[in-house]
CSV table of C-alpha atoms and ligand atoms in Angstrom, one decimal:
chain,number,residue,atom,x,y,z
A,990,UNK,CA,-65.2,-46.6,-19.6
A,991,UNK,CA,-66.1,-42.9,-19.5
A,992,UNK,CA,-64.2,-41.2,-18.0
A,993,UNK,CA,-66.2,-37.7,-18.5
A,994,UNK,CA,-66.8,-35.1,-15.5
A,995,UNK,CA,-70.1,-34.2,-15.0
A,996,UNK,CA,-69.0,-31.4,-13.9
A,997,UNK,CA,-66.3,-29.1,-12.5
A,998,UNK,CA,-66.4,-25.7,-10.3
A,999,UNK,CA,-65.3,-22.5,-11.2
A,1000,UNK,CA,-61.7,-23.4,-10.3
A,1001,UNK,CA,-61.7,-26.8,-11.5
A,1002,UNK,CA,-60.7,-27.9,-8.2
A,1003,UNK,CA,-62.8,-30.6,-8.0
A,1004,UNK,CA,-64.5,-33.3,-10.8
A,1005,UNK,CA,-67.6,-35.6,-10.3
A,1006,UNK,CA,-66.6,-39.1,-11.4
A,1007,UNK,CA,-68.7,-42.4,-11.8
A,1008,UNK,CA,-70.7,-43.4,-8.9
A,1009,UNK,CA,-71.1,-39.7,-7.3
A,1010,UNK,CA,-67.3,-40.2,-6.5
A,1011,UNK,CA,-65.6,-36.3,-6.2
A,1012,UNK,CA,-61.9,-36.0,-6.9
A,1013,UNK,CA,-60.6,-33.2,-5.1
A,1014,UNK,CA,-57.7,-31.3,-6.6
A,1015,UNK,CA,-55.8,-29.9,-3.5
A,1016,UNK,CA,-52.7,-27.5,-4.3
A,1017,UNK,CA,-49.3,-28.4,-2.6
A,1018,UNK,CA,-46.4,-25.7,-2.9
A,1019,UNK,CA,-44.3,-28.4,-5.1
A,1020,UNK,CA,-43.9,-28.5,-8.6
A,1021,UNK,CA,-46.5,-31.7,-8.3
A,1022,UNK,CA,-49.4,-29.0,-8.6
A,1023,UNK,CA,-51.7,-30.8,-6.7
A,1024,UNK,CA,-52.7,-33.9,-4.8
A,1025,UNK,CA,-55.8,-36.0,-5.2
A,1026,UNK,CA,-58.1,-36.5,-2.3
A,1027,UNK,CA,-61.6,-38.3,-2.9
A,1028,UNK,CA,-64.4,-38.2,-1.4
A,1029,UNK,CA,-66.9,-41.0,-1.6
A,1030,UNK,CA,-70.7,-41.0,-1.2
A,1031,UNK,CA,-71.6,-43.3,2.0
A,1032,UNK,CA,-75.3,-44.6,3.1
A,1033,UNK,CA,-74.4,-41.6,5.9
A,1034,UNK,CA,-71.8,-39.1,5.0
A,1035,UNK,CA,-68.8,-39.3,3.0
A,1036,UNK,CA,-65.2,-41.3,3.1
A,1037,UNK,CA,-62.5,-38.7,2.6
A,1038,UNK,CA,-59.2,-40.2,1.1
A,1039,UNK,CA,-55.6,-38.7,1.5
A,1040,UNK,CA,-56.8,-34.9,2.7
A,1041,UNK,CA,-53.6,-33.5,1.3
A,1042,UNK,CA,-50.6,-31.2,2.6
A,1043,UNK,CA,-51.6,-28.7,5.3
A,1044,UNK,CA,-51.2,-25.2,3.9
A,1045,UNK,CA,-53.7,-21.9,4.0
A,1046,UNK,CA,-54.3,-22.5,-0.2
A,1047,UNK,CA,-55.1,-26.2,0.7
A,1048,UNK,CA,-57.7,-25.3,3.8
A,1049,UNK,CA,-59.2,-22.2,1.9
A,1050,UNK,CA,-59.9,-24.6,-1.4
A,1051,UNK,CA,-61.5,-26.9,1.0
A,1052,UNK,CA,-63.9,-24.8,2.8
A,1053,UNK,CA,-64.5,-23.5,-1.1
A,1054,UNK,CA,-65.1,-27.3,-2.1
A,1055,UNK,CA,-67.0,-28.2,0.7
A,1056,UNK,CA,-69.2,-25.4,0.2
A,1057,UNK,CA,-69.9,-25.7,-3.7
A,1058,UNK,CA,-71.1,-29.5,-2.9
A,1059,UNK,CA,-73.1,-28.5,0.2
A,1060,UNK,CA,-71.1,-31.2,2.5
A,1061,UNK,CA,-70.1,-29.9,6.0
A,1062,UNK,CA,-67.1,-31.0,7.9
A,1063,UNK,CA,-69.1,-33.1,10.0
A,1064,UNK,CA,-70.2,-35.4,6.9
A,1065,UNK,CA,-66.9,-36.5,7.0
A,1066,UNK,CA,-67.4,-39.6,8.8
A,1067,UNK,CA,-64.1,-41.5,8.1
A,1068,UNK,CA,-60.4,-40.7,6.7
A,1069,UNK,CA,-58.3,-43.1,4.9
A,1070,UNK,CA,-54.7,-42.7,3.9
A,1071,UNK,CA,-53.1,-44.0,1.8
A,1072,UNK,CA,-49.7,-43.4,3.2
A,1073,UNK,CA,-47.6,-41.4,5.2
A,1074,UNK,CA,-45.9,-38.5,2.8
A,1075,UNK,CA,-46.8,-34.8,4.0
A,1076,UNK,CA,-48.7,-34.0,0.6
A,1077,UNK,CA,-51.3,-37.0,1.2
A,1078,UNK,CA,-51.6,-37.3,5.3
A,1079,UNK,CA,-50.5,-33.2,6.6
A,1080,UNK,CA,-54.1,-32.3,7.1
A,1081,UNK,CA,-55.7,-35.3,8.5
A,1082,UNK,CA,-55.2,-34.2,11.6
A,1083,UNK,CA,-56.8,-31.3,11.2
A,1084,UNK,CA,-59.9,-32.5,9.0
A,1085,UNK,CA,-60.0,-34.8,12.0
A,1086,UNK,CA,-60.5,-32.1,14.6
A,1087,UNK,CA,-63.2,-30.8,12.5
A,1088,UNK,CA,-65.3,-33.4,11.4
A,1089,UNK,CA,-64.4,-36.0,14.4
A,1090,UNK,CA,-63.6,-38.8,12.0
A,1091,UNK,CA,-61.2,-41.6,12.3
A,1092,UNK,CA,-58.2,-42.0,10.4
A,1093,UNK,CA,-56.7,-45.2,9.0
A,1094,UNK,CA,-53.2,-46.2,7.9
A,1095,UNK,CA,-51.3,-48.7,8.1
A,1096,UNK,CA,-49.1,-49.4,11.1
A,1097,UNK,CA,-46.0,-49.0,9.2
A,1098,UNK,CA,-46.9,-46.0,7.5
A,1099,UNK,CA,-47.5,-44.6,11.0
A,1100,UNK,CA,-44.1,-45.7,12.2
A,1101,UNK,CA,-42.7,-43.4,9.4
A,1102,UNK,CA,-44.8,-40.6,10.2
A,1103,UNK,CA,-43.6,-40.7,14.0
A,1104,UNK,CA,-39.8,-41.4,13.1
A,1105,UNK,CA,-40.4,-38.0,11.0
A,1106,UNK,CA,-42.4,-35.3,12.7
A,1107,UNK,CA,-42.2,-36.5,16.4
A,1108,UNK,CA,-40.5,-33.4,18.6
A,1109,UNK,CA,-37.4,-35.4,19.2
A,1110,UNK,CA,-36.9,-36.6,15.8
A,1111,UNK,CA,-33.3,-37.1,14.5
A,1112,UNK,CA,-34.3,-37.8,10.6
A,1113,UNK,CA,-33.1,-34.6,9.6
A,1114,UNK,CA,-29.6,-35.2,10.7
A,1115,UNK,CA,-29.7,-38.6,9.6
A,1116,UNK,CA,-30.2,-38.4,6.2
A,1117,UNK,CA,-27.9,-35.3,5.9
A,1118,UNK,CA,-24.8,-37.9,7.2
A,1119,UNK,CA,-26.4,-40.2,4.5
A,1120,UNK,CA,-26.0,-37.6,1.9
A,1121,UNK,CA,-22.4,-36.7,3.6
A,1122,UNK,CA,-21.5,-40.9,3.1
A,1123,UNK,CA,-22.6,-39.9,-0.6
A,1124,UNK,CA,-20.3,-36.7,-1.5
A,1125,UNK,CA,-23.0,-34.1,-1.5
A,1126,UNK,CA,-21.4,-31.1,-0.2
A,1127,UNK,CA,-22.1,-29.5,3.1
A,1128,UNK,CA,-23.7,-26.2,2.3
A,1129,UNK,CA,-26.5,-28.0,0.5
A,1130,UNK,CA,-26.9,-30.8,2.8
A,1131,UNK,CA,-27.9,-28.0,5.4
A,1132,UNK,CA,-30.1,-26.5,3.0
A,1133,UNK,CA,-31.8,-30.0,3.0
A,1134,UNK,CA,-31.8,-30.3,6.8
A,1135,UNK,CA,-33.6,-26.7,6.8
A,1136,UNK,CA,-36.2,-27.7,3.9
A,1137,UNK,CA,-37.4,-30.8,5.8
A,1138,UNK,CA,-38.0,-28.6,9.0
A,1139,UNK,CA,-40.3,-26.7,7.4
A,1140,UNK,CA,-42.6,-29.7,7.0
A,1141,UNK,CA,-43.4,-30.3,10.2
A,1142,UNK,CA,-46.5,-27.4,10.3
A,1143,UNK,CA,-47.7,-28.8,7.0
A,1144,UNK,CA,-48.5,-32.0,8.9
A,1145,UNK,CA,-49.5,-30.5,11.8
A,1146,UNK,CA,-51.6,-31.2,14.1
A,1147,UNK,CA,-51.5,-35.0,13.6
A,1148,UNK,CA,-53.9,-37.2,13.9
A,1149,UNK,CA,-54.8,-40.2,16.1
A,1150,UNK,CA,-54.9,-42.9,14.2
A,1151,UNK,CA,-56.1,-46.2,13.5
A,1152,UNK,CA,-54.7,-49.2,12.4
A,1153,UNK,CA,-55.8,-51.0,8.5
A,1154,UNK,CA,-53.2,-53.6,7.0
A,1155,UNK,CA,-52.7,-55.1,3.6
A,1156,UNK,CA,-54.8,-58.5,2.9
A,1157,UNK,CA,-58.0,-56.7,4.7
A,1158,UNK,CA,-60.9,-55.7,3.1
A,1159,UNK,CA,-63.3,-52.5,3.6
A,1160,UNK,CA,-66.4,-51.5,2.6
A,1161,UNK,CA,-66.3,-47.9,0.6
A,1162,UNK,CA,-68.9,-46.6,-1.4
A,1163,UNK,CA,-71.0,-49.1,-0.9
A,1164,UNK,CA,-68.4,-52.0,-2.1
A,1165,UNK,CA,-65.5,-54.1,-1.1
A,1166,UNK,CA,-61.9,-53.5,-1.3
A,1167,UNK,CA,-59.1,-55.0,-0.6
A,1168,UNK,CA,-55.8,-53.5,0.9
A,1169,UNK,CA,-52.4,-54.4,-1.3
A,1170,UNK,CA,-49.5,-53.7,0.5
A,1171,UNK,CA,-47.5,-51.1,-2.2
A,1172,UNK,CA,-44.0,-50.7,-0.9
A,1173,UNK,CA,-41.2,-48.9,-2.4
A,1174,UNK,CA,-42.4,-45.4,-3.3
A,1175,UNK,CA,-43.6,-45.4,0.7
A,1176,UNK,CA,-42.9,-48.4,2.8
A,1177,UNK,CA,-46.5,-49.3,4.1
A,1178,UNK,CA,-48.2,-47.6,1.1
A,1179,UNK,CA,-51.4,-49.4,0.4
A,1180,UNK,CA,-53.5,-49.7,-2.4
A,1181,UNK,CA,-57.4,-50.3,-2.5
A,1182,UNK,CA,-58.8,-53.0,-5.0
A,1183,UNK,CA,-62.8,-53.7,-5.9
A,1184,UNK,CA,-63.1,-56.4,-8.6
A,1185,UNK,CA,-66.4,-55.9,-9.2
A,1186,UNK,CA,-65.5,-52.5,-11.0
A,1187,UNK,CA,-62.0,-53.0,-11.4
A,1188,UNK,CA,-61.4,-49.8,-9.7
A,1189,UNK,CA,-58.1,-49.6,-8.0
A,1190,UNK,CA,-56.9,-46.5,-5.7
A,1191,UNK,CA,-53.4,-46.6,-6.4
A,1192,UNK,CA,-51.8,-43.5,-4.1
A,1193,UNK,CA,-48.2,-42.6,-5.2
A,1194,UNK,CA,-47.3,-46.3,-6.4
A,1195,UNK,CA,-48.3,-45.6,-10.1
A,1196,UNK,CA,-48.5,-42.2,-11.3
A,1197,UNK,CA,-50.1,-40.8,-15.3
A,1198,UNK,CA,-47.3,-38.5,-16.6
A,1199,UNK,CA,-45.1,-38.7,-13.4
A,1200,UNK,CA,-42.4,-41.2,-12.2
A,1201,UNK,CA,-42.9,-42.0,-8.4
A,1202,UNK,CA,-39.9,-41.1,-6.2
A,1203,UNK,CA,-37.7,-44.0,-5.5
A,1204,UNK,CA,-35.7,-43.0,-2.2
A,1205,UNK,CA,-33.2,-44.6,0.3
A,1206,UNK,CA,-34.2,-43.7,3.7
A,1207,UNK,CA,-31.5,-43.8,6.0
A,1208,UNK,CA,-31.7,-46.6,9.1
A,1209,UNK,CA,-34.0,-48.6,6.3
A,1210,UNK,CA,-31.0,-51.5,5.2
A,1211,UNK,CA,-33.7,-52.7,1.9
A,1212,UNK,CA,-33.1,-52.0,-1.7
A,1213,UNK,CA,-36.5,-49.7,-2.2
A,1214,UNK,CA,-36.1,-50.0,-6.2
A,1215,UNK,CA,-35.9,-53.7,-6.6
A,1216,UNK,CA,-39.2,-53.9,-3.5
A,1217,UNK,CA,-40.8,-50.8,-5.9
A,1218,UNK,CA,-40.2,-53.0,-9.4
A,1219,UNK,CA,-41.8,-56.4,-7.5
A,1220,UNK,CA,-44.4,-54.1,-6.4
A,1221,UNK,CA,-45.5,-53.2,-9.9
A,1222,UNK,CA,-45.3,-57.0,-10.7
A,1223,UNK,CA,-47.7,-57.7,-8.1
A,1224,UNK,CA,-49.8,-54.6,-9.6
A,1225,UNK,CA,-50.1,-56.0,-12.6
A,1226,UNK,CA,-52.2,-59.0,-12.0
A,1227,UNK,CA,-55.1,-56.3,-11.3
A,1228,UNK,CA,-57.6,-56.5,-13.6
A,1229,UNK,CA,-58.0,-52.1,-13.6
A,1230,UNK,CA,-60.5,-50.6,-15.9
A,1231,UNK,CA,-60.3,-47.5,-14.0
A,1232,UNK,CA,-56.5,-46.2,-11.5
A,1233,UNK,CA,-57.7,-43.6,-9.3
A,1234,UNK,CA,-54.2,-41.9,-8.6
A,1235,UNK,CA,-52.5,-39.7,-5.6
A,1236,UNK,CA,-51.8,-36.9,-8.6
A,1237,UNK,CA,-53.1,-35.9,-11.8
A,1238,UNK,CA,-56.2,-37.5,-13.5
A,1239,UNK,CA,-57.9,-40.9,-12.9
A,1240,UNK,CA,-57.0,-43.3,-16.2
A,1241,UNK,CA,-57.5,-46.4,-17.5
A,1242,UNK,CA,-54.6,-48.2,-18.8
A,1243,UNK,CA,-53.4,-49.7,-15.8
A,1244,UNK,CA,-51.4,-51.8,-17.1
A,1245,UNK,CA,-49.6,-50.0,-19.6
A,1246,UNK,CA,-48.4,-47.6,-17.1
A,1247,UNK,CA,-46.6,-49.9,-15.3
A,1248,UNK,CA,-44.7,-51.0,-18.3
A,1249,UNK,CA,-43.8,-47.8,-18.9
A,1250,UNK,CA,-42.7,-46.9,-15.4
A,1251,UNK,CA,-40.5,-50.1,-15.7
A,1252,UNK,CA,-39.0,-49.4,-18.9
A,1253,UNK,CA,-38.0,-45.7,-17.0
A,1254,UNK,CA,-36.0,-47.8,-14.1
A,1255,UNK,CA,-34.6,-50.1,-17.1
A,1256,UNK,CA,-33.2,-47.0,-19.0
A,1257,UNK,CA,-32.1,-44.9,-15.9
A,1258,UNK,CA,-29.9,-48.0,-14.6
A,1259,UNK,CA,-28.1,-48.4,-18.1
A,1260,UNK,CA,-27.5,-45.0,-18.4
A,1261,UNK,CA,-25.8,-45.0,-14.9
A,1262,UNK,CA,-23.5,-48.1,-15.4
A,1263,UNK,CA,-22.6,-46.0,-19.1
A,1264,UNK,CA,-21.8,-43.8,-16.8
A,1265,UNK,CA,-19.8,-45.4,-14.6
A,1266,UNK,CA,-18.3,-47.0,-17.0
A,1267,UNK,CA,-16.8,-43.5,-18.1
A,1268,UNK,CA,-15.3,-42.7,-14.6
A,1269,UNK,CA,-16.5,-43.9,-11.0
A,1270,UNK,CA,-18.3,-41.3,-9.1
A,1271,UNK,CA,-20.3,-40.7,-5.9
A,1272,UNK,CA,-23.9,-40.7,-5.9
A,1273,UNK,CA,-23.8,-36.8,-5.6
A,1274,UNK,CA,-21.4,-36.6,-8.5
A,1275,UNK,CA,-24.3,-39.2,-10.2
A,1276,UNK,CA,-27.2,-37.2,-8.9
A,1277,UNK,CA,-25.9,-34.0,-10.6
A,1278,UNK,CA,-24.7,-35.7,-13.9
A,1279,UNK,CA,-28.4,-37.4,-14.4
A,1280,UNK,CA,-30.4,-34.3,-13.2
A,1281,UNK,CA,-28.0,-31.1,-13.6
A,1282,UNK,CA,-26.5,-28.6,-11.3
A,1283,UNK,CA,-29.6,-26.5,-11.1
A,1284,UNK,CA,-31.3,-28.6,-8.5
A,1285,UNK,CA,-28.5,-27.3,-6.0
A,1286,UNK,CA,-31.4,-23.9,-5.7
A,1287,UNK,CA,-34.1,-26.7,-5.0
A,1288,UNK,CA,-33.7,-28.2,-1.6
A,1289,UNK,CA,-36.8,-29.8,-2.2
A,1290,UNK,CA,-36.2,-31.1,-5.7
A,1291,UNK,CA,-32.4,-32.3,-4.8
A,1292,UNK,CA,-33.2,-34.6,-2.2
A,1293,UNK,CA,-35.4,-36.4,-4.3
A,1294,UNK,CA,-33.2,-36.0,-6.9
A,1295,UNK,CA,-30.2,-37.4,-4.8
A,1296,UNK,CA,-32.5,-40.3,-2.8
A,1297,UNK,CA,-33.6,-41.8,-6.0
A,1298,UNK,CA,-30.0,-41.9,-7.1
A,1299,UNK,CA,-28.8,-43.5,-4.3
A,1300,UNK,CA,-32.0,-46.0,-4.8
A,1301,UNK,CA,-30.3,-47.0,-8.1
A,1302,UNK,CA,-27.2,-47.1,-7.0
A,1303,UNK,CA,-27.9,-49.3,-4.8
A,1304,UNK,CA,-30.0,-51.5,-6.9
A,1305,UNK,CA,-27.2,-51.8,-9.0
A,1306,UNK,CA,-24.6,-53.0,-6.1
A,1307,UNK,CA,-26.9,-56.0,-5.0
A,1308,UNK,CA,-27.1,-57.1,-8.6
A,1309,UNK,CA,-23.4,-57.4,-8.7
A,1310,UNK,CA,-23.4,-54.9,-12.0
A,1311,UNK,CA,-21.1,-52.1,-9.8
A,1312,UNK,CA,-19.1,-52.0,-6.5
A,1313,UNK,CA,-18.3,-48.9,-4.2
A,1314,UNK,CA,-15.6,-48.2,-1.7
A,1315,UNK,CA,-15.3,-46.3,0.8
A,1316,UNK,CA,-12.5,-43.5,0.8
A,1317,UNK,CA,-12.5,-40.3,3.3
A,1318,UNK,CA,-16.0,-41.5,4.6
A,1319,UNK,CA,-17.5,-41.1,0.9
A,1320,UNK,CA,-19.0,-43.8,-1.0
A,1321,UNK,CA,-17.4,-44.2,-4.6
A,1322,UNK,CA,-19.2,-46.4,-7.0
A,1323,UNK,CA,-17.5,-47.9,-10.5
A,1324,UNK,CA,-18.1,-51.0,-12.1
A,1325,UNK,CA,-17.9,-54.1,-11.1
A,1326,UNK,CA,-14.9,-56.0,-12.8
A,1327,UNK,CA,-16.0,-58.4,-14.9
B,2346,ZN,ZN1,-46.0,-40.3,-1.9
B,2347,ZN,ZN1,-47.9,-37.7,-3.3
């Protein structure tokens, strides 16, 4: 499979793939760099996937994108999300608005999106008492709290949408798919299958070069690494010749990825009961031990930091391999006696 662009524009924001297919690189403020949207050739306009975070850069590289392919807004007949997380859905609302389209995503994606950005939203100071249970100290768990905040214009306006679930099929590009429900990285995450290519749209759940985030989200009572793990599983039966990713480059080896990503969870969870094996310690105390105290400048970067370590944690505990108690309203893990 080629894999060669046809070609790119001046800024190399967006490649020409197989099938007239263009992958869209669209800048997010994170150290992610940017976020794939594509947008697929239909009989009558074009299917835009994931439109990416909502920020001046993002807008002004799409009117510049738009423009070099001679497509208008208004060719934009339909908008499908993958899932819910700011840097794939925050400007579906407003490519909505300007091209009229429907959007899609799945009901319990939606769910998430409303528990986050409504007005009277109470995530904020929900996962700040979760990060309280778990020793991280106050200063930065306002930090946090202010960091999230700043999200809720990067999503802004949102869009109406409409429901697509997992065992469905739709017709993109001229072929079937078939919706696979992805949990773990986002509960309600789907992916997008067509056996006839072995093409599969894979969002977040399995990334080139980068290790989705694996977070606890508070009020959700699962075990996101163990769903995430079973996920790839799942995955795996896929015959892909070509993964057409939320970030960085579209590749082939499907299924050597997901080895790989496995093997990551395999080593982080030994390291962590080596760890605990030294000394119990909270999940902060963890989190800052795996990752180093420099994240404390990177509100952004510690609470995925400190999520995912609370995801392992946790993973951990309903294996039986550690315990925790619960002293002064923290959560101290050690390892389970043997
Ligand atoms: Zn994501
Ligand atoms: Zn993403």
């Amino acid at each position: 499979m080629t894999m060669k662009a046809q070609f790119e524009d001046e800024s190399n924001r967006t490649v020409v793939l197989e099938k007239g297919w263009i992958q869209v690189k669209v800048p997010v403020p994170f150290s992610l760099k940017w976020v794939n949207s594509y947008l697929i050739p239909e009989t009558e306009g074009y299917t835009l996937i994931d439109p990416g975070l909502r920020t001046d850069a993002a807008i002004r590289m799409w009117d510049e994108s738009l423009r070099t392919h001679r497509i208008q807004w208004t060719d934009i007949t339909r908008i499908i999300l993958t899932h819910q997380h700011p840097d794939h859905y925050g400007l579906a609302g407003y490519v909505q608005e300007k091209s009229g389209a429907k959007v899609y995503l799945s009901r319990r994606s939606h769910a998430y999106a409303i528990r986050l950005w409504s007005e009277n939203s109470t995530f904020a100071e929900e996962l700040q008492n979760l990060y309280a249970e778990h020793g991280m100290p106050a200063e930065l768990r306002a930090a946090i709290g202010a960091n999230l905040s700043t999200f809720t214009a990067m999503v802004s306006p949102q869009p109406e949408v409409t429901y697509m679930q997992a065992g469905d099929s739709m017709e993109i590009g001229g072929t079937s798919w078939k919706l696979i429900d992805a949990p773990g990285h986002a509960n309600g995450q789907l992916c997008f299958y067509n056996s006839e290519r072995g093409w599969m749209l894979c969002g977040d759940q399995v990334l080139p070069r980068i290790t989705p985030n694996i977070s606890v989200v508070p009020g959700e009572s699962g075990d996101p690494l163990a769903v995430f793990l079973n996920s790839l599983d799942e995955l795996r039966q896929y015959k892909v010749t070509l993964a057409l990713p939320g970030h960085r480059d579209p590749f082939t080896d499907f299924a050597g990825r997901i080895t790989e990503l496995q093997e990551h969870h395999e080593r982080r969870l030994l390291r962590m009961r080596e760890l605990l094996a030294e000394e119990p310690r909270t999940a902060f105390a963890m989190c800052e031990t795996l990752f180093g105290s420099r994240l404390r400048g990177n509100a952004h970067n510690l609470r995925f930091a400190m999520s995912e370590t609370i995801a392992h944690l946790v993973y951990l505990e309903r294996k039986g391999f550690i315990s925790s108690t619960l002293s002064d309203g923290v959560f101290h893990f050690a390892l389970s006696a043997v």
